CSV table of C-alpha atoms in Angstrom, one decimal:
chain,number,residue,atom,x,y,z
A,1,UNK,CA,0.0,0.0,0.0
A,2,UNK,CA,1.4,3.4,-1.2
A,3,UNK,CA,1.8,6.0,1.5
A,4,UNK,CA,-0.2,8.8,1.7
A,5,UNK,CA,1.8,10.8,3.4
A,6,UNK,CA,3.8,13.9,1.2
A,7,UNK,CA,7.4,14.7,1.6
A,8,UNK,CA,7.6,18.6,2.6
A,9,UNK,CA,8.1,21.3,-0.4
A,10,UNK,CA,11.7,22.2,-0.7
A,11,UNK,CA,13.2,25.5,0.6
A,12,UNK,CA,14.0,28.2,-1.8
A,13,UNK,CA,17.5,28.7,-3.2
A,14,UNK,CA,19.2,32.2,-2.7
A,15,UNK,CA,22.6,32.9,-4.6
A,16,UNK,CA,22.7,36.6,-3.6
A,17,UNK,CA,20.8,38.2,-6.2
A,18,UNK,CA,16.9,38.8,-5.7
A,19,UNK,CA,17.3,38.8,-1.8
A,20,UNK,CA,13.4,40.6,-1.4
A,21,UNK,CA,11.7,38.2,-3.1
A,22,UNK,CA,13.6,35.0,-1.4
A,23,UNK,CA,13.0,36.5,1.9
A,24,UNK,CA,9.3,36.3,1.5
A,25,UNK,CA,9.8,33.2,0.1
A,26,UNK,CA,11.1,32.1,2.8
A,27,UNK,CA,9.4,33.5,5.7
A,28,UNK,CA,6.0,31.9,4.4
A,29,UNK,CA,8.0,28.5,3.7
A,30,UNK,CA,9.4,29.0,7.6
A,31,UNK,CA,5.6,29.7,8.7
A,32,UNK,CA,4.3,26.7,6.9
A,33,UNK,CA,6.6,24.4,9.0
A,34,UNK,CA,5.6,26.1,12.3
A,35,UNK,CA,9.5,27.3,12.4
A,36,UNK,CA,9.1,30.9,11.7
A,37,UNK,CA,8.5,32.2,15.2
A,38,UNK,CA,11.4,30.8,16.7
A,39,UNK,CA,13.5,32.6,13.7
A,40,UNK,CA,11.2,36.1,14.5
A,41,UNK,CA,12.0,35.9,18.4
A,42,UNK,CA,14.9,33.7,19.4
A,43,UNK,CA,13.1,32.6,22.4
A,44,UNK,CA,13.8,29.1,23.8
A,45,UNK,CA,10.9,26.9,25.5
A,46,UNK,CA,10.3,27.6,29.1
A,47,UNK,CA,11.6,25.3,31.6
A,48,UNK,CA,10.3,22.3,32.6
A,49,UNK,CA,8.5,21.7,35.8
A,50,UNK,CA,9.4,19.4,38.5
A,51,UNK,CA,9.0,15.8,38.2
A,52,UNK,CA,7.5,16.4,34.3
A,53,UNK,CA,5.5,13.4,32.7
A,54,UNK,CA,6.4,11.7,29.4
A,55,UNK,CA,4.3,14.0,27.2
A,56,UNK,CA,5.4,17.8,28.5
A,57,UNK,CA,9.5,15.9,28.2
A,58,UNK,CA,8.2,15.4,24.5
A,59,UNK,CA,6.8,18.8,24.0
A,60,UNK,CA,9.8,19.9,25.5
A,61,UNK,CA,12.3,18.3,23.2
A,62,UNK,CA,10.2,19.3,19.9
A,63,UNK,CA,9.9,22.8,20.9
A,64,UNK,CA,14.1,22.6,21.5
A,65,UNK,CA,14.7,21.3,18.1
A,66,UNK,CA,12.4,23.9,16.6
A,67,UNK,CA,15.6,26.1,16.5
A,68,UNK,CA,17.2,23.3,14.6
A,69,UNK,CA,15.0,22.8,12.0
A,70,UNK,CA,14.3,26.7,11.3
A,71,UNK,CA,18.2,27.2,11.3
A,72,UNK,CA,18.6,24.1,8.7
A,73,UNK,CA,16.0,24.6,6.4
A,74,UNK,CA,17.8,28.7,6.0
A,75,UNK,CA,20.9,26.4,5.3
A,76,UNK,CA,19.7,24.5,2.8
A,77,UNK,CA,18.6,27.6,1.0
A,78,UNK,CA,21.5,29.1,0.9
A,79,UNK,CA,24.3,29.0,-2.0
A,80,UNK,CA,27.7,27.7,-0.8
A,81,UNK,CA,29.7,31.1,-0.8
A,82,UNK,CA,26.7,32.7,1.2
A,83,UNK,CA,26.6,29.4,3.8
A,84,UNK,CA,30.3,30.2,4.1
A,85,UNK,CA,30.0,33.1,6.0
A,86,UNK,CA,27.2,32.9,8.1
A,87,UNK,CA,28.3,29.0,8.9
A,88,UNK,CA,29.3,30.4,12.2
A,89,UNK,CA,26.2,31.9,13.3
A,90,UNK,CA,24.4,29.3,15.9
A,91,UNK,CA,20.9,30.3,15.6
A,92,UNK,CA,18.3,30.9,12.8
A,93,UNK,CA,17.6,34.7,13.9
A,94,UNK,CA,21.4,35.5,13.7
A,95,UNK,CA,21.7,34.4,10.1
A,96,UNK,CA,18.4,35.7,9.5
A,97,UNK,CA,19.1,39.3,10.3
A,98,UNK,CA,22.8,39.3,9.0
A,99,UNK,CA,21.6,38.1,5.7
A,100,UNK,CA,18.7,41.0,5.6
A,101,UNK,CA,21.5,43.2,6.7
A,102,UNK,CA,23.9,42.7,4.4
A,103,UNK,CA,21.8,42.1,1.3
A,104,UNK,CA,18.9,44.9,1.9
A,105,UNK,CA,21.0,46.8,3.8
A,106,UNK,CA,20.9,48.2,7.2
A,107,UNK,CA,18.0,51.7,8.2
A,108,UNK,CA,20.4,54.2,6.7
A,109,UNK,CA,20.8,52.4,3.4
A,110,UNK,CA,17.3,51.9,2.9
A,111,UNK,CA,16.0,54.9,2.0
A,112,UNK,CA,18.6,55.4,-0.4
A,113,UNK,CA,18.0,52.4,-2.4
A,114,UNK,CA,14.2,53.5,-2.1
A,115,UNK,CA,15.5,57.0,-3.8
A,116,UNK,CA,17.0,55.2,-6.2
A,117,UNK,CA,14.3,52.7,-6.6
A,118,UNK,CA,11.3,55.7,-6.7
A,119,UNK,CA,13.9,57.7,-9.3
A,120,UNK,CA,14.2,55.0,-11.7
A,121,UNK,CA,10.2,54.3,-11.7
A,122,UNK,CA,9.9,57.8,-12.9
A,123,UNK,CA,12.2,57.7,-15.4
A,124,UNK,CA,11.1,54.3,-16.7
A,125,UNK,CA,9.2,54.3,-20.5
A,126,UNK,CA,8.5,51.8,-23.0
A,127,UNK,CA,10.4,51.3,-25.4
A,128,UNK,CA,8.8,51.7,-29.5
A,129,UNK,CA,9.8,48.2,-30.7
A,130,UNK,CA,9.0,46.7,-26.9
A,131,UNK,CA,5.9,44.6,-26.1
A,132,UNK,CA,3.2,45.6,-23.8
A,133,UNK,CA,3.6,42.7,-21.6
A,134,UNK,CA,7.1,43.2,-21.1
A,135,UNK,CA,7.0,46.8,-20.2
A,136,UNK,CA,4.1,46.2,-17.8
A,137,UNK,CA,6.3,42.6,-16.5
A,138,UNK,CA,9.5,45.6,-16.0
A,139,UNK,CA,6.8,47.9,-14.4
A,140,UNK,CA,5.7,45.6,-12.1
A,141,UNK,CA,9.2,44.2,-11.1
A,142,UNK,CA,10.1,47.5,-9.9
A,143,UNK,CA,7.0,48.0,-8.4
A,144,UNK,CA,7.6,45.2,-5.9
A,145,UNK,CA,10.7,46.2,-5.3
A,146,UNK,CA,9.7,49.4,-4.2
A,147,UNK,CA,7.2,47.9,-2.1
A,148,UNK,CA,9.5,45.5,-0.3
A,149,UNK,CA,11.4,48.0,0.6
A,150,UNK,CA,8.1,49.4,2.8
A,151,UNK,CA,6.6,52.1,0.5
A,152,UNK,CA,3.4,51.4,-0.3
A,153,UNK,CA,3.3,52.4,-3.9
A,154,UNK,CA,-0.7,52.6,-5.2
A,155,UNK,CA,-1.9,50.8,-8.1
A,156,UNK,CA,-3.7,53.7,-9.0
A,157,UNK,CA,-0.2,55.6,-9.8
A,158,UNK,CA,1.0,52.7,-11.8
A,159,UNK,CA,-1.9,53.1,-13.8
A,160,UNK,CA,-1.2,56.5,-14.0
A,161,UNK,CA,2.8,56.0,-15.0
A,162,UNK,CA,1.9,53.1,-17.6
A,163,UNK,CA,-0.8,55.7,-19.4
A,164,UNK,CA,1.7,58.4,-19.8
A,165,UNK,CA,5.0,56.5,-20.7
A,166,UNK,CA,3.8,54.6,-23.8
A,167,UNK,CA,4.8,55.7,-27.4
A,168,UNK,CA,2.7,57.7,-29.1
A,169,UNK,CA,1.1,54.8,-31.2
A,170,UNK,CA,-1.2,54.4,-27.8
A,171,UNK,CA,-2.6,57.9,-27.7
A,172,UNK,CA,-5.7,57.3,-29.2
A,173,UNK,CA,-6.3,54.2,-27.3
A,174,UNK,CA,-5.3,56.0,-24.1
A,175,UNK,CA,-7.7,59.2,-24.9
A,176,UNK,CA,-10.9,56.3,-25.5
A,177,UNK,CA,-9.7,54.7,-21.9
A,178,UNK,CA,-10.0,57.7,-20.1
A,179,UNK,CA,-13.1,58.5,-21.8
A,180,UNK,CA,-14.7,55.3,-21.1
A,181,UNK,CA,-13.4,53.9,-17.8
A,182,UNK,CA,-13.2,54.8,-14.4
A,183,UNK,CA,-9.9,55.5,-13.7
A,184,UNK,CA,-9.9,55.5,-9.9
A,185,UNK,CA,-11.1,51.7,-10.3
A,186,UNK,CA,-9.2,50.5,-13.5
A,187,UNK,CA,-6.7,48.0,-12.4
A,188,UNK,CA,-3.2,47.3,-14.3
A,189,UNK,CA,-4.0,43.8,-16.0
A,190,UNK,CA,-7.0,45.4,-17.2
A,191,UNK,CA,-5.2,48.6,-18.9
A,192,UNK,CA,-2.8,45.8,-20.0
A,193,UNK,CA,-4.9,43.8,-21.5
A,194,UNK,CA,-6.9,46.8,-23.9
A,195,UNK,CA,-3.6,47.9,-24.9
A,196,UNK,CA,-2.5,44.4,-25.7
A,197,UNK,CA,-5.4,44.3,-28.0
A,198,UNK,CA,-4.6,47.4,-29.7
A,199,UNK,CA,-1.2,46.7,-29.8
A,200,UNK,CA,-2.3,43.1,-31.7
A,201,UNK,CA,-4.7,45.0,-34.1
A,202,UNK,CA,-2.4,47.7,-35.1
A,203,UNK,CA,-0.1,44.3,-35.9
A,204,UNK,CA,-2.4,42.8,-38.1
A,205,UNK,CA,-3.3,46.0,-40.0
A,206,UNK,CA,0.7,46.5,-40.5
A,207,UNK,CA,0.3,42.7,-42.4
A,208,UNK,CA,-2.4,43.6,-44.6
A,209,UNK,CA,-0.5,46.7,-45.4
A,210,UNK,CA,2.3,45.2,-45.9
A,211,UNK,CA,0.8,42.1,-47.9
A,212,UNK,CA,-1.2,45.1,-50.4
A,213,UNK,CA,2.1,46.6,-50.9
A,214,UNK,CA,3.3,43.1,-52.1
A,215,UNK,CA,0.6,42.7,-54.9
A,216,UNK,CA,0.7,46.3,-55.6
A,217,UNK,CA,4.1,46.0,-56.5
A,218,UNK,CA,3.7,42.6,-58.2
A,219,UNK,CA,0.4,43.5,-60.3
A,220,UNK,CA,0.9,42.4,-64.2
A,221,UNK,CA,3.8,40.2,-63.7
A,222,UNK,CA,3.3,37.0,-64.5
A,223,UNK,CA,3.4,34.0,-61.8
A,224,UNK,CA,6.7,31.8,-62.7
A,225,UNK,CA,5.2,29.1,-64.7
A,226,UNK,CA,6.6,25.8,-64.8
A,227,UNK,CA,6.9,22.9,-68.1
A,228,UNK,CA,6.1,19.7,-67.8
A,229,UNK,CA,8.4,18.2,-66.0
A,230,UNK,CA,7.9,20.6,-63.0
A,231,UNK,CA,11.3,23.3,-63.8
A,232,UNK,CA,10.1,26.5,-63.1
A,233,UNK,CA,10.9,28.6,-66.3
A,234,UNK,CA,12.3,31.8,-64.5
A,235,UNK,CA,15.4,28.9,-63.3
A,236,UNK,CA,16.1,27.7,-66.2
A,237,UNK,CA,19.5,28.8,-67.9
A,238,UNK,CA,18.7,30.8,-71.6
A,239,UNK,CA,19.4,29.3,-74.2
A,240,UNK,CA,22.1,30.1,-76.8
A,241,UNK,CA,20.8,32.3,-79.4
A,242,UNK,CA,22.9,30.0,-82.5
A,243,UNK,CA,21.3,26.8,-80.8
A,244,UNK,CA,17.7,27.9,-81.5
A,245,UNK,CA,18.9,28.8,-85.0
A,246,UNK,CA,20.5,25.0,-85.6
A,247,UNK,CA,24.0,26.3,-85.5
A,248,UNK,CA,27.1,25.6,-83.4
A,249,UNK,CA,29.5,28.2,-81.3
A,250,UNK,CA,32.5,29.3,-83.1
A,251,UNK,CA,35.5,26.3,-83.2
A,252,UNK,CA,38.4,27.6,-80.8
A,253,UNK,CA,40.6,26.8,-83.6
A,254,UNK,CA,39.4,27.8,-86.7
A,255,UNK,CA,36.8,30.3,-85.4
A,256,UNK,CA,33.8,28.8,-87.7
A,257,UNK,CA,30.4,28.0,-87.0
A,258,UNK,CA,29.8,24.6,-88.8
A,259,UNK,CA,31.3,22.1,-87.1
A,260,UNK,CA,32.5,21.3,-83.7
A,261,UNK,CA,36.4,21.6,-82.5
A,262,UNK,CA,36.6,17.5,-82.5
A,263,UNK,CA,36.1,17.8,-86.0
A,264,UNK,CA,38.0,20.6,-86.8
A,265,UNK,CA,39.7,19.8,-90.1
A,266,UNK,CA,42.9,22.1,-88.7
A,267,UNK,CA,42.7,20.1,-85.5
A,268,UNK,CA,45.9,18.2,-86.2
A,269,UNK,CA,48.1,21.6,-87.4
A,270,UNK,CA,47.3,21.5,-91.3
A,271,UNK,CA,44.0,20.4,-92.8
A,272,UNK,CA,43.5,16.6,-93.4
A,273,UNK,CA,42.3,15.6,-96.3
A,274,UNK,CA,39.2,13.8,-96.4
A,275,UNK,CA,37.3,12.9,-99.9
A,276,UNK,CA,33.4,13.0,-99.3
A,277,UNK,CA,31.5,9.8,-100.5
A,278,UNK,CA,28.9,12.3,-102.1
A,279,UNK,CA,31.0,14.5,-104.1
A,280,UNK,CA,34.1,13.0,-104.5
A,281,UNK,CA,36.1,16.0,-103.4
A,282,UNK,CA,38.6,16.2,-100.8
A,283,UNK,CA,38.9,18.7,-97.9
A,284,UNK,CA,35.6,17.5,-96.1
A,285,UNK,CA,33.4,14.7,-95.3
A,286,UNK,CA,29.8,13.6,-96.2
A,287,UNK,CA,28.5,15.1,-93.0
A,288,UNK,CA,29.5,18.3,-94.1
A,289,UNK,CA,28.8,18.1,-97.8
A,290,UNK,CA,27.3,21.6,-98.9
A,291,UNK,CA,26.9,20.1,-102.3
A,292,UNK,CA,24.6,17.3,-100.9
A,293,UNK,CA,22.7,19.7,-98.8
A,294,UNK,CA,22.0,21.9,-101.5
């Protein structure tokens, strides 16, 4: 019989980049194990009573290796060059707070990065050959950076900042969505989502356009036909102008037209004399008889 039992959800991996969103990661990983109070406020289990029975020595021991656990599952999380120097901290809270220190930075370092954070979101525009999604996936990133950091940033203002920072393509579209929505309630996938769909339409008009322009240019030119044994005509390689009259190039040695340079009669350095079966004269052969093709 299989066991119904499920083995707990690993902890989240932190190399030292992204430290706000492994934190809460981690804190509701921590909570779902019952771990993250310990970790929160390094207090140890009261003592035991007098003479204590076999259940509160139990209770006892689990709430004692509480501190364990919390302090091994932040291990496990960590890359090896982090582990490496907080391996001598003995209790989940000490690594806990060292970590938040060094990667988010202590009170006076906050509100600079939140500067810096709040300076760059009003800076931030989309790009003309960039996709909606992606500039509202790049909005949104910095959004929650911003807020991790404790500023609670509205939605209502990213609305705001995504409406003015799009190309000018979007104006018309943004002109009808302020026209015809409530701004106060329209939420960010929802603005996404209408200027996806213009942003796809405006795509699909630039194909037809495109595809007119193609036939336009195109119109009266005939399609490349093909013969019978499936060659297209526009491939295949002209043909010589003397071989549609019946005659040969010139000879490379003699320079004529009327026979080929294997049977060149000044092949061999001096002409060879042949007598023609037809007319009995030498200097050429039958095949090239003029008397017999007169």
């Amino acid at each position: 019989m299989a066991s119904s039992s499920s083995s707990a959800p690993a902890a989240p991996t932190f190399n030292g980049s992204l430290y706000h969103l492994w934190s809460v990661k981690m804190k509701t990983y921590l909570k779902s194990q019952g771990l993250w109070k310990v970790v929160e406020t390094d207090e140890d289990p009261p003592t035991l009573r007098p003479n204590p029975i076999v259940a509160q020595l139990r209770d006892y021991e689990e709430q004692l290796l509480r501190k364990d656990k919390a302090l091994t599952c932040i291990h496990s999380s960590l890359a090896d060059h982090i582990f490496t120097s907080i391996m001598d901290l003995e209790t989940p809270k000490a690594v806990w707070d060292y970590l938040k220190e060094s990667f988010e930075g202590t009170d006076r370092v906050k509100p600079v990065k939140l500067l810096m954070l709040n300076r760059e979101f009003e800076l931030l525009k989309m790009k003309n050959d960039e996709l909606v999604k992606d500039y509202s996936s790049r909005m949104m990133d910095l959004v929650n950076q911003i807020r991790l950091y404790g500023e609670a940033l509205p939605y209502q203002r990213v609305v705001e900042k995504i409406m003015v920072s799009v190309p000018r393509k979007f104006e018309a579209k943004i002109s009808a969505i302020e026209e015809s929505c409530d701004l106060q309630r329209l939420t960010v996938d929802e603005l996404t989502s209408k200027l996806v769909a213009q942003e796809q339409r405006s795509l699909m008009r630039d194909e037809e356009t495109t595809e007119g322009a193609f036939f336009v240019s195109h119109k009266g030119k005939k399609p490349n036909s093909r013969n019978r044994r499936g060659t297209s005509y526009k491939n295949r390689a002209p043909e010589n102008s003397s071989s549609k009259q019946g005659k040969l190039p010139p000879c490379s040695i003699c320079k004529k037209t009327n026979h080929a340079e294997k049977d060149c009669w000044y092949k061999d350095g001096e002409k060879p004399k042949y007598k023609c079966s037809s007319c009995n004269k030498i200097g050429h052969t039958e095949k090239f008889c003029r008397a017999k093709k007169a």
